[in-house]
Amino acid sequence: MARVHPTAVVDPQAELADDVEVGPYAVIGPRVKIGPGTRVGAHATIDGRTTIGARNRIFAHAALGGEPQDKKYRAEDTELVVGDDNTIREFCTFNVGTVQGGGVTRVGSDNWIMAYVHVAHDCIVGDHCILANSATLGGHSVVGDWVILGGLTGVHQFVRIGAHAMTGGASLLLQDLPPFVICQGNPAAPHGLNSEGLRRRGFAPEAVTALRRAYKAIYREGLTVAEAAAAITRLAEETQQHRSHLDLLRDFVQASTRGIVR
């Protein structure tokens, strides 16, 4: 049976795995499901149609599953889904989705989410990400796997951030940030390839070199996006063993509707 502090308020309809721990004064609503090994800190609030996976650590005063901050919302039956092995620190806020955005806000697994982070309605956050203190995702944002957002980063609604990308602290993202790229500033500007992050994740030196060449095609050679995409395609044909990384970068750039950080 779940270990619930006597001061916590857990609705009888909530579904908690047997080894869930709920701290003092936490509040858990009727449509919440929490998986095994998850710990909910003091004064945390989990509401709405919210599903939380296994072994998550939810710290004090986090507020998960609240209504979206969207004036169009009319209490539709939308949801929040959180994966496994996440650390969600103090005062984080994750909202449920909206019918206009597909109805689901989704956070993946093995993410390190620091204090005061906001994940708005209909956002998608991948796996293995680090969102530093007070990073804020506007509605419908998409964050790929292995992304690092520096503290106080602001992400405009509908912006996409590609896998392995990184922002410096206090950056403002108004356009899409391609995979593997570092940016900084207000508005954010590109500052090279995330080569150190790629090295730490086991990317071969040859793969990093190929991505550097692709970065130059996008940012250093004065090419249009279409011309840069064609150049990356030619590079991928020359370096077949690293083609998946180059294809990921090219496809992201080509699919951007907001334009990319340049």
PDB file of C-alpha atoms in Angstrom:
ATOM      1  CA  MET A   1       0.000   0.000   0.000  1.00  0.00           C
ATOM      2  CA  ALA A   2       1.238   3.497  -0.852  1.00  0.00           C
ATOM      3  CA  ARG A   3       2.867   5.396   1.987  1.00  0.00           C
ATOM      4  CA  VAL A   4       0.838   8.587   2.334  1.00  0.00           C
ATOM      5  CA  HIS A   5       1.605  11.186   4.988  1.00  0.00           C
ATOM      6  CA  PRO A   6      -1.419  11.763   7.236  1.00  0.00           C
ATOM      7  CA  THR A   7      -1.617  15.431   6.233  1.00  0.00           C
ATOM      8  CA  ALA A   8      -1.689  14.668   2.493  1.00  0.00           C
ATOM      9  CA  VAL A   9      -4.998  14.700   0.598  1.00  0.00           C
ATOM     10  CA  VAL A  10      -5.286  11.845  -1.888  1.00  0.00           C
ATOM     11  CA  ASP A  11      -8.582  11.351  -3.676  1.00  0.00           C
ATOM     12  CA  PRO A  12      -9.902   7.781  -3.249  1.00  0.00           C
ATOM     13  CA  GLN A  13     -10.170   7.411  -7.022  1.00  0.00           C
ATOM     14  CA  ALA A  14      -6.485   8.185  -7.624  1.00  0.00           C
ATOM     15  CA  GLU A  15      -4.414   5.136  -8.631  1.00  0.00           C
ATOM     16  CA  LEU A  16      -1.098   4.869  -6.781  1.00  0.00           C
ATOM     17  CA  ALA A  17       1.297   1.945  -7.029  1.00  0.00           C
ATOM     18  CA  ASP A  18       1.941   0.123  -3.770  1.00  0.00           C
ATOM     19  CA  ASP A  19       5.337   1.690  -3.103  1.00  0.00           C
ATOM     20  CA  VAL A  20       4.528   5.311  -4.002  1.00  0.00           C
ATOM     21  CA  GLU A  21       5.446   7.818  -1.298  1.00  0.00           C
ATOM     22  CA  VAL A  22       3.384  10.981  -0.767  1.00  0.00           C
ATOM     23  CA  GLY A  23       4.789  13.718   1.468  1.00  0.00           C
ATOM     24  CA  PRO A  24       3.152  16.133   3.903  1.00  0.00           C
ATOM     25  CA  TYR A  25       0.314  18.344   2.622  1.00  0.00           C
ATOM     26  CA  ALA A  26       0.537  17.009  -0.933  1.00  0.00           C
ATOM     27  CA  VAL A  27      -2.721  16.986  -2.900  1.00  0.00           C
ATOM     28  CA  ILE A  28      -3.502  14.321  -5.516  1.00  0.00           C
ATOM     29  CA  GLY A  29      -6.661  14.473  -7.601  1.00  0.00           C
ATOM     30  CA  PRO A  30      -9.114  11.760  -8.650  1.00  0.00           C
ATOM     31  CA  ARG A  31      -7.849  11.122 -12.181  1.00  0.00           C
ATOM     32  CA  VAL A  32      -4.179  10.796 -11.317  1.00  0.00           C
ATOM     33  CA  LYS A  33      -2.194   7.592 -11.891  1.00  0.00           C
ATOM     34  CA  ILE A  34       1.285   7.246 -10.359  1.00  0.00           C
ATOM     35  CA  GLY A  35       3.640   4.371 -11.123  1.00  0.00           C
ATOM     36  CA  PRO A  36       5.889   2.331  -8.831  1.00  0.00           C
ATOM     37  CA  GLY A  37       8.802   3.873  -6.987  1.00  0.00           C
ATOM     38  CA  THR A  38       7.675   7.467  -7.482  1.00  0.00           C
ATOM     39  CA  ARG A  39       8.029   9.918  -4.593  1.00  0.00           C
ATOM     40  CA  VAL A  40       5.844  13.020  -4.275  1.00  0.00           C
ATOM     41  CA  GLY A  41       7.232  15.804  -2.093  1.00  0.00           C
ATOM     42  CA  ALA A  42       5.638  18.026   0.483  1.00  0.00           C
ATOM     43  CA  HIS A  43       2.950  20.450  -0.727  1.00  0.00           C
ATOM     44  CA  ALA A  44       3.138  19.103  -4.296  1.00  0.00           C
ATOM     45  CA  THR A  45      -0.128  19.166  -6.270  1.00  0.00           C
ATOM     46  CA  ILE A  46      -0.963  16.606  -8.975  1.00  0.00           C
ATOM     47  CA  ASP A  47      -4.302  17.140 -10.644  1.00  0.00           C
ATOM     48  CA  GLY A  48      -6.181  16.659 -13.911  1.00  0.00           C
ATOM     49  CA  ARG A  49      -5.995  13.514 -16.032  1.00  0.00           C
ATOM     50  CA  THR A  50      -2.343  12.921 -15.272  1.00  0.00           C
ATOM     51  CA  THR A  51      -0.317   9.739 -15.680  1.00  0.00           C
ATOM     52  CA  ILE A  52       3.118   9.570 -14.072  1.00  0.00           C
ATOM     53  CA  GLY A  53       5.428   6.622 -14.641  1.00  0.00           C
ATOM     54  CA  ALA A  54       7.893   4.802 -12.430  1.00  0.00           C
ATOM     55  CA  ARG A  55      10.686   6.028 -10.169  1.00  0.00           C
ATOM     56  CA  ASN A  56      10.063   9.738 -10.593  1.00  0.00           C
ATOM     57  CA  ARG A  57      11.157  12.159  -7.874  1.00  0.00           C
ATOM     58  CA  ILE A  58       8.729  15.057  -7.574  1.00  0.00           C
ATOM     59  CA  PHE A  59       9.922  17.706  -5.157  1.00  0.00           C
ATOM     60  CA  ALA A  60       8.104  20.153  -2.907  1.00  0.00           C
ATOM     61  CA  HIS A  61       5.501  22.536  -4.323  1.00  0.00           C
ATOM     62  CA  ALA A  62       5.568  21.137  -7.854  1.00  0.00           C
ATOM     63  CA  ALA A  63       2.184  21.595  -9.590  1.00  0.00           C
ATOM     64  CA  LEU A  64       1.508  18.982 -12.269  1.00  0.00           C
ATOM     65  CA  GLY A  65      -1.610  18.505 -14.371  1.00  0.00           C
ATOM     66  CA  GLY A  66      -3.123  21.934 -13.860  1.00  0.00           C
ATOM     67  CA  GLU A  67      -5.343  23.643 -16.409  1.00  0.00           C
ATOM     68  CA  PRO A  68      -3.519  25.183 -19.368  1.00  0.00           C
ATOM     69  CA  GLN A  69      -2.837  28.895 -19.374  1.00  0.00           C
ATOM     70  CA  ASP A  70      -4.858  29.249 -22.559  1.00  0.00           C
ATOM     71  CA  LYS A  71      -7.963  31.431 -22.746  1.00  0.00           C
ATOM     72  CA  LYS A  72      -9.502  29.028 -25.267  1.00  0.00           C
ATOM     73  CA  TYR A  73      -9.556  26.205 -22.729  1.00  0.00           C
ATOM     74  CA  ARG A  74     -13.073  25.183 -21.726  1.00  0.00           C
ATOM     75  CA  ALA A  75     -12.420  22.296 -19.318  1.00  0.00           C
ATOM     76  CA  GLU A  76     -12.075  19.737 -22.101  1.00  0.00           C
ATOM     77  CA  ASP A  77     -10.834  16.272 -21.122  1.00  0.00           C
ATOM     78  CA  THR A  78      -7.136  16.650 -21.893  1.00  0.00           C
ATOM     79  CA  GLU A  79      -4.138  15.111 -20.188  1.00  0.00           C
ATOM     80  CA  LEU A  80      -0.531  15.157 -19.010  1.00  0.00           C
ATOM     81  CA  VAL A  81       1.715  12.115 -19.445  1.00  0.00           C
ATOM     82  CA  VAL A  82       5.093  11.873 -17.687  1.00  0.00           C
ATOM     83  CA  GLY A  83       7.501   8.976 -18.251  1.00  0.00           C
ATOM     84  CA  ASP A  84       9.948   7.240 -15.918  1.00  0.00           C
ATOM     85  CA  ASP A  85      13.019   8.199 -13.889  1.00  0.00           C
ATOM     86  CA  ASN A  86      12.528  11.954 -14.035  1.00  0.00           C
ATOM     87  CA  THR A  87      13.710  14.412 -11.412  1.00  0.00           C
ATOM     88  CA  ILE A  88      11.203  17.271 -11.135  1.00  0.00           C
ATOM     89  CA  ARG A  89      12.398  19.914  -8.725  1.00  0.00           C
ATOM     90  CA  GLU A  90      10.638  22.514  -6.590  1.00  0.00           C
ATOM     91  CA  PHE A  91       7.854  24.718  -7.999  1.00  0.00           C
ATOM     92  CA  CYS A  92       7.817  23.182 -11.487  1.00  0.00           C
ATOM     93  CA  THR A  93       4.518  23.569 -13.355  1.00  0.00           C
ATOM     94  CA  PHE A  94       3.358  21.168 -16.087  1.00  0.00           C
ATOM     95  CA  ASN A  95      -0.070  21.803 -17.651  1.00  0.00           C
ATOM     96  CA  VAL A  96      -2.433  19.413 -19.408  1.00  0.00           C
ATOM     97  CA  GLY A  97      -2.964  19.794 -23.145  1.00  0.00           C
ATOM     98  CA  THR A  98      -5.684  21.488 -25.185  1.00  0.00           C
ATOM     99  CA  VAL A  99      -7.984  20.031 -27.810  1.00  0.00           C
ATOM    100  CA  GLN A 100      -6.499  22.451 -30.341  1.00  0.00           C
ATOM    101  CA  GLY A 101      -3.032  20.980 -29.737  1.00  0.00           C
ATOM    102  CA  GLY A 102      -3.911  17.302 -29.721  1.00  0.00           C
ATOM    103  CA  GLY A 103      -4.952  17.062 -26.080  1.00  0.00           C
ATOM    104  CA  VAL A 104      -1.726  15.782 -24.508  1.00  0.00           C
ATOM    105  CA  THR A 105       1.277  17.393 -22.867  1.00  0.00           C
ATOM    106  CA  ARG A 106       4.037  14.793 -22.805  1.00  0.00           C
ATOM    107  CA  VAL A 107       7.311  14.602 -20.855  1.00  0.00           C
ATOM    108  CA  GLY A 108       9.584  11.643 -21.570  1.00  0.00           C
ATOM    109  CA  SER A 109      11.971   9.749 -19.329  1.00  0.00           C
ATOM    110  CA  ASP A 110      15.268  10.313 -17.517  1.00  0.00           C
ATOM    111  CA  ASN A 111      14.970  14.090 -17.576  1.00  0.00           C
ATOM    112  CA  TRP A 112      16.554  16.419 -15.033  1.00  0.00           C
ATOM    113  CA  ILE A 113      14.113  19.300 -14.594  1.00  0.00           C
ATOM    114  CA  MET A 114      15.237  21.986 -12.185  1.00  0.00           C
ATOM    115  CA  ALA A 115      13.247  24.394 -10.019  1.00  0.00           C
ATOM    116  CA  TYR A 116      10.579  26.699 -11.465  1.00  0.00           C
ATOM    117  CA  VAL A 117      10.574  25.123 -14.931  1.00  0.00           C
ATOM    118  CA  HIS A 118       7.284  25.602 -16.803  1.00  0.00           C
ATOM    119  CA  VAL A 119       6.067  23.097 -19.402  1.00  0.00           C
ATOM    120  CA  ALA A 120       3.000  24.599 -21.042  1.00  0.00           C
ATOM    121  CA  HIS A 121       0.048  22.897 -22.716  1.00  0.00           C
ATOM    122  CA  ASP A 122       0.676  20.541 -25.629  1.00  0.00           C
ATOM    123  CA  CYS A 123       4.462  20.573 -25.234  1.00  0.00           C
ATOM    124  CA  ILE A 124       6.513  17.475 -25.977  1.00  0.00           C
ATOM    125  CA  VAL A 125       9.756  16.948 -24.082  1.00  0.00           C
ATOM    126  CA  GLY A 126      11.920  13.985 -25.091  1.00  0.00           C
ATOM    127  CA  ASP A 127      14.267  11.839 -23.031  1.00  0.00           C
ATOM    128  CA  HIS A 128      17.556  12.581 -21.209  1.00  0.00           C
ATOM    129  CA  CYS A 129      17.045  16.353 -21.228  1.00  0.00           C
ATOM    130  CA  ILE A 130      18.269  18.928 -18.719  1.00  0.00           C
ATOM    131  CA  LEU A 131      16.039  21.962 -18.188  1.00  0.00           C
ATOM    132  CA  ALA A 132      17.813  24.349 -15.835  1.00  0.00           C
ATOM    133  CA  ASN A 133      16.137  26.664 -13.342  1.00  0.00           C
ATOM    134  CA  SER A 134      13.241  28.773 -14.638  1.00  0.00           C
ATOM    135  CA  ALA A 135      13.418  27.537 -18.221  1.00  0.00           C
ATOM    136  CA  THR A 136       9.985  28.179 -19.758  1.00  0.00           C
ATOM    137  CA  LEU A 137       8.365  26.350 -22.663  1.00  0.00           C
ATOM    138  CA  GLY A 138       5.526  28.112 -24.444  1.00  0.00           C
ATOM    139  CA  GLY A 139       2.566  26.067 -25.643  1.00  0.00           C
ATOM    140  CA  HIS A 140       3.074  23.471 -28.388  1.00  0.00           C
ATOM    141  CA  SER A 141       6.890  23.563 -28.061  1.00  0.00           C
ATOM    142  CA  VAL A 142       8.820  20.417 -28.942  1.00  0.00           C
ATOM    143  CA  VAL A 143      12.100  19.522 -27.236  1.00  0.00           C
ATOM    144  CA  GLY A 144      14.133  16.639 -28.659  1.00  0.00           C
ATOM    145  CA  ASP A 145      16.195  14.055 -26.794  1.00  0.00           C
ATOM    146  CA  TRP A 146      19.396  15.054 -24.959  1.00  0.00           C
ATOM    147  CA  VAL A 147      18.597  18.786 -25.112  1.00  0.00           C
ATOM    148  CA  ILE A 148      20.037  21.144 -22.495  1.00  0.00           C
ATOM    149  CA  LEU A 149      18.227  24.422 -21.777  1.00  0.00           C
ATOM    150  CA  GLY A 150      20.197  26.931 -19.735  1.00  0.00           C
ATOM    151  CA  GLY A 151      18.596  28.680 -16.800  1.00  0.00           C
ATOM    152  CA  LEU A 152      15.973  31.333 -17.631  1.00  0.00           C
ATOM    153  CA  THR A 153      15.734  30.175 -21.243  1.00  0.00           C
ATOM    154  CA  GLY A 154      12.447  31.291 -22.800  1.00  0.00           C
ATOM    155  CA  VAL A 155      10.975  29.238 -25.657  1.00  0.00           C
ATOM    156  CA  HIS A 156       8.262  30.830 -27.795  1.00  0.00           C
ATOM    157  CA  GLN A 157       5.151  28.780 -28.482  1.00  0.00           C
ATOM    158  CA  PHE A 158       5.392  26.326 -31.400  1.00  0.00           C
ATOM    159  CA  VAL A 159       9.205  26.433 -31.420  1.00  0.00           C
ATOM    160  CA  ARG A 160      11.030  23.133 -31.976  1.00  0.00           C
ATOM    161  CA  ILE A 161      14.419  22.270 -30.485  1.00  0.00           C
ATOM    162  CA  GLY A 162      16.353  19.458 -32.118  1.00  0.00           C
ATOM    163  CA  ALA A 163      18.112  16.580 -30.397  1.00  0.00           C
ATOM    164  CA  HIS A 164      21.461  17.304 -28.687  1.00  0.00           C
ATOM    165  CA  ALA A 165      20.972  21.082 -28.969  1.00  0.00           C
ATOM    166  CA  MET A 166      21.850  23.449 -26.134  1.00  0.00           C
ATOM    167  CA  THR A 167      20.964  26.984 -25.087  1.00  0.00           C
ATOM    168  CA  GLY A 168      22.997  29.321 -22.931  1.00  0.00           C
ATOM    169  CA  GLY A 169      21.438  30.899 -19.871  1.00  0.00           C
ATOM    170  CA  ALA A 170      18.773  33.583 -20.379  1.00  0.00           C
ATOM    171  CA  SER A 171      18.398  32.795 -24.077  1.00  0.00           C
ATOM    172  CA  LEU A 172      15.202  33.678 -25.939  1.00  0.00           C
ATOM    173  CA  LEU A 173      14.222  31.247 -28.679  1.00  0.00           C
ATOM    174  CA  LEU A 174      11.833  32.733 -31.235  1.00  0.00           C
ATOM    175  CA  GLN A 175      12.694  30.276 -34.017  1.00  0.00           C
ATOM    176  CA  ASP A 176      13.570  26.598 -34.274  1.00  0.00           C
ATOM    177  CA  LEU A 177      16.964  25.452 -32.984  1.00  0.00           C
ATOM    178  CA  PRO A 178      18.446  22.693 -35.172  1.00  0.00           C
ATOM    179  CA  PRO A 179      19.859  19.488 -33.695  1.00  0.00           C
ATOM    180  CA  PHE A 180      23.438  19.576 -32.375  1.00  0.00           C
ATOM    181  CA  VAL A 181      23.601  23.404 -32.306  1.00  0.00           C
ATOM    182  CA  ILE A 182      24.442  25.702 -29.370  1.00  0.00           C
ATOM    183  CA  CYS A 183      22.756  29.091 -29.145  1.00  0.00           C
ATOM    184  CA  GLN A 184      22.853  32.064 -26.802  1.00  0.00           C
ATOM    185  CA  GLY A 185      21.298  35.513 -26.535  1.00  0.00           C
ATOM    186  CA  ASN A 186      18.106  37.552 -26.813  1.00  0.00           C
ATOM    187  CA  PRO A 187      17.069  36.746 -29.445  1.00  0.00           C
ATOM    188  CA  ALA A 188      19.177  33.606 -29.593  1.00  0.00           C
ATOM    189  CA  ALA A 189      21.991  33.363 -32.138  1.00  0.00           C
ATOM    190  CA  PRO A 190      23.988  30.256 -33.087  1.00  0.00           C
ATOM    191  CA  HIS A 191      27.348  29.730 -31.399  1.00  0.00           C
ATOM    192  CA  GLY A 192      28.695  26.555 -32.931  1.00  0.00           C
ATOM    193  CA  LEU A 193      28.222  22.828 -32.653  1.00  0.00           C
ATOM    194  CA  ASN A 194      27.600  21.112 -29.313  1.00  0.00           C
ATOM    195  CA  SER A 195      30.768  19.103 -29.837  1.00  0.00           C
ATOM    196  CA  GLU A 196      31.552  18.568 -26.149  1.00  0.00           C
ATOM    197  CA  GLY A 197      28.072  17.211 -25.492  1.00  0.00           C
ATOM    198  CA  LEU A 198      28.385  14.876 -28.474  1.00  0.00           C
ATOM    199  CA  ARG A 199      31.778  13.652 -27.292  1.00  0.00           C
ATOM    200  CA  ARG A 200      30.374  12.884 -23.847  1.00  0.00           C
ATOM    201  CA  ARG A 201      27.582  10.861 -25.450  1.00  0.00           C
ATOM    202  CA  GLY A 202      29.985   8.711 -27.417  1.00  0.00           C
ATOM    203  CA  PHE A 203      29.811  10.277 -30.878  1.00  0.00           C
ATOM    204  CA  ALA A 204      32.812   9.246 -32.935  1.00  0.00           C
ATOM    205  CA  PRO A 205      35.281  12.041 -33.809  1.00  0.00           C
ATOM    206  CA  GLU A 206      34.510  11.471 -37.495  1.00  0.00           C
ATOM    207  CA  ALA A 207      30.795  12.011 -36.829  1.00  0.00           C
ATOM    208  CA  VAL A 208      31.513  15.291 -35.044  1.00  0.00           C
ATOM    209  CA  THR A 209      33.717  16.385 -37.959  1.00  0.00           C
ATOM    210  CA  ALA A 210      30.921  15.622 -40.438  1.00  0.00           C
ATOM    211  CA  LEU A 211      28.442  17.597 -38.345  1.00  0.00           C
ATOM    212  CA  ARG A 212      30.855  20.525 -38.185  1.00  0.00           C
ATOM    213  CA  ARG A 213      30.934  20.566 -41.974  1.00  0.00           C
ATOM    214  CA  ALA A 214      27.152  20.524 -42.041  1.00  0.00           C
ATOM    215  CA  TYR A 215      27.032  23.371 -39.514  1.00  0.00           C
ATOM    216  CA  LYS A 216      29.302  25.443 -41.754  1.00  0.00           C
ATOM    217  CA  ALA A 217      26.992  24.831 -44.703  1.00  0.00           C
ATOM    218  CA  ILE A 218      24.067  26.231 -42.730  1.00  0.00           C
ATOM    219  CA  TYR A 219      25.794  29.086 -40.930  1.00  0.00           C
ATOM    220  CA  ARG A 220      29.136  30.022 -42.491  1.00  0.00           C
ATOM    221  CA  GLU A 221      28.891  29.771 -46.252  1.00  0.00           C
ATOM    222  CA  GLY A 222      26.123  32.254 -47.012  1.00  0.00           C
ATOM    223  CA  LEU A 223      23.778  29.607 -48.372  1.00  0.00           C
ATOM    224  CA  THR A 224      20.011  29.643 -48.294  1.00  0.00           C
ATOM    225  CA  VAL A 225      18.323  26.944 -46.249  1.00  0.00           C
ATOM    226  CA  ALA A 226      17.527  25.003 -49.413  1.00  0.00           C
ATOM    227  CA  GLU A 227      21.121  25.264 -50.620  1.00  0.00           C
ATOM    228  CA  ALA A 228      22.451  24.213 -47.222  1.00  0.00           C
ATOM    229  CA  ALA A 229      20.117  21.204 -47.180  1.00  0.00           C
ATOM    230  CA  ALA A 230      21.398  20.154 -50.593  1.00  0.00           C
ATOM    231  CA  ALA A 231      24.982  20.521 -49.378  1.00  0.00           C
ATOM    232  CA  ILE A 232      24.241  18.347 -46.345  1.00  0.00           C
ATOM    233  CA  THR A 233      22.680  15.708 -48.601  1.00  0.00           C
ATOM    234  CA  ARG A 234      25.874  15.582 -50.667  1.00  0.00           C
ATOM    235  CA  LEU A 235      27.943  15.341 -47.486  1.00  0.00           C
ATOM    236  CA  ALA A 236      25.777  12.463 -46.240  1.00  0.00           C
ATOM    237  CA  GLU A 237      26.374  10.592 -49.472  1.00  0.00           C
ATOM    238  CA  GLU A 238      30.132  10.997 -48.969  1.00  0.00           C
ATOM    239  CA  THR A 239      30.055   9.821 -45.336  1.00  0.00           C
ATOM    240  CA  GLN A 240      27.516   7.008 -45.277  1.00  0.00           C
ATOM    241  CA  GLN A 241      28.478   5.803 -41.782  1.00  0.00           C
ATOM    242  CA  HIS A 242      27.281   9.104 -40.280  1.00  0.00           C
ATOM    243  CA  ARG A 243      24.347   9.600 -42.578  1.00  0.00           C
ATOM    244  CA  SER A 244      21.670   9.229 -39.876  1.00  0.00           C
ATOM    245  CA  HIS A 245      22.992  12.269 -37.957  1.00  0.00           C
ATOM    246  CA  LEU A 246      23.285  14.381 -41.084  1.00  0.00           C
ATOM    247  CA  ASP A 247      19.839  13.343 -42.298  1.00  0.00           C
ATOM    248  CA  LEU A 248      18.387  14.301 -38.907  1.00  0.00           C
ATOM    249  CA  LEU A 249      19.905  17.775 -39.169  1.00  0.00           C
ATOM    250  CA  ARG A 250      18.874  18.289 -42.796  1.00  0.00           C
ATOM    251  CA  ASP A 251      15.315  17.042 -42.292  1.00  0.00           C
ATOM    252  CA  PHE A 252      14.829  19.277 -39.257  1.00  0.00           C
ATOM    253  CA  VAL A 253      16.011  22.356 -41.128  1.00  0.00           C
ATOM    254  CA  GLN A 254      13.861  21.584 -44.149  1.00  0.00           C
ATOM    255  CA  ALA A 255      10.746  20.950 -42.021  1.00  0.00           C
ATOM    256  CA  SER A 256      10.974  24.241 -40.111  1.00  0.00           C
ATOM    257  CA  THR A 257       7.977  26.507 -40.648  1.00  0.00           C
ATOM    258  CA  ARG A 258       9.105  29.248 -38.235  1.00  0.00           C
ATOM    259  CA  GLY A 259      12.603  29.460 -39.674  1.00  0.00           C
ATOM    260  CA  ILE A 260      15.716  28.416 -37.794  1.00  0.00           C
ATOM    261  CA  VAL A 261      17.950  30.345 -35.433  1.00  0.00           C
ATOM    262  CA  ARG A 262      20.549  31.995 -37.694  1.00  0.00           C
TER     263      ARG A 262
END
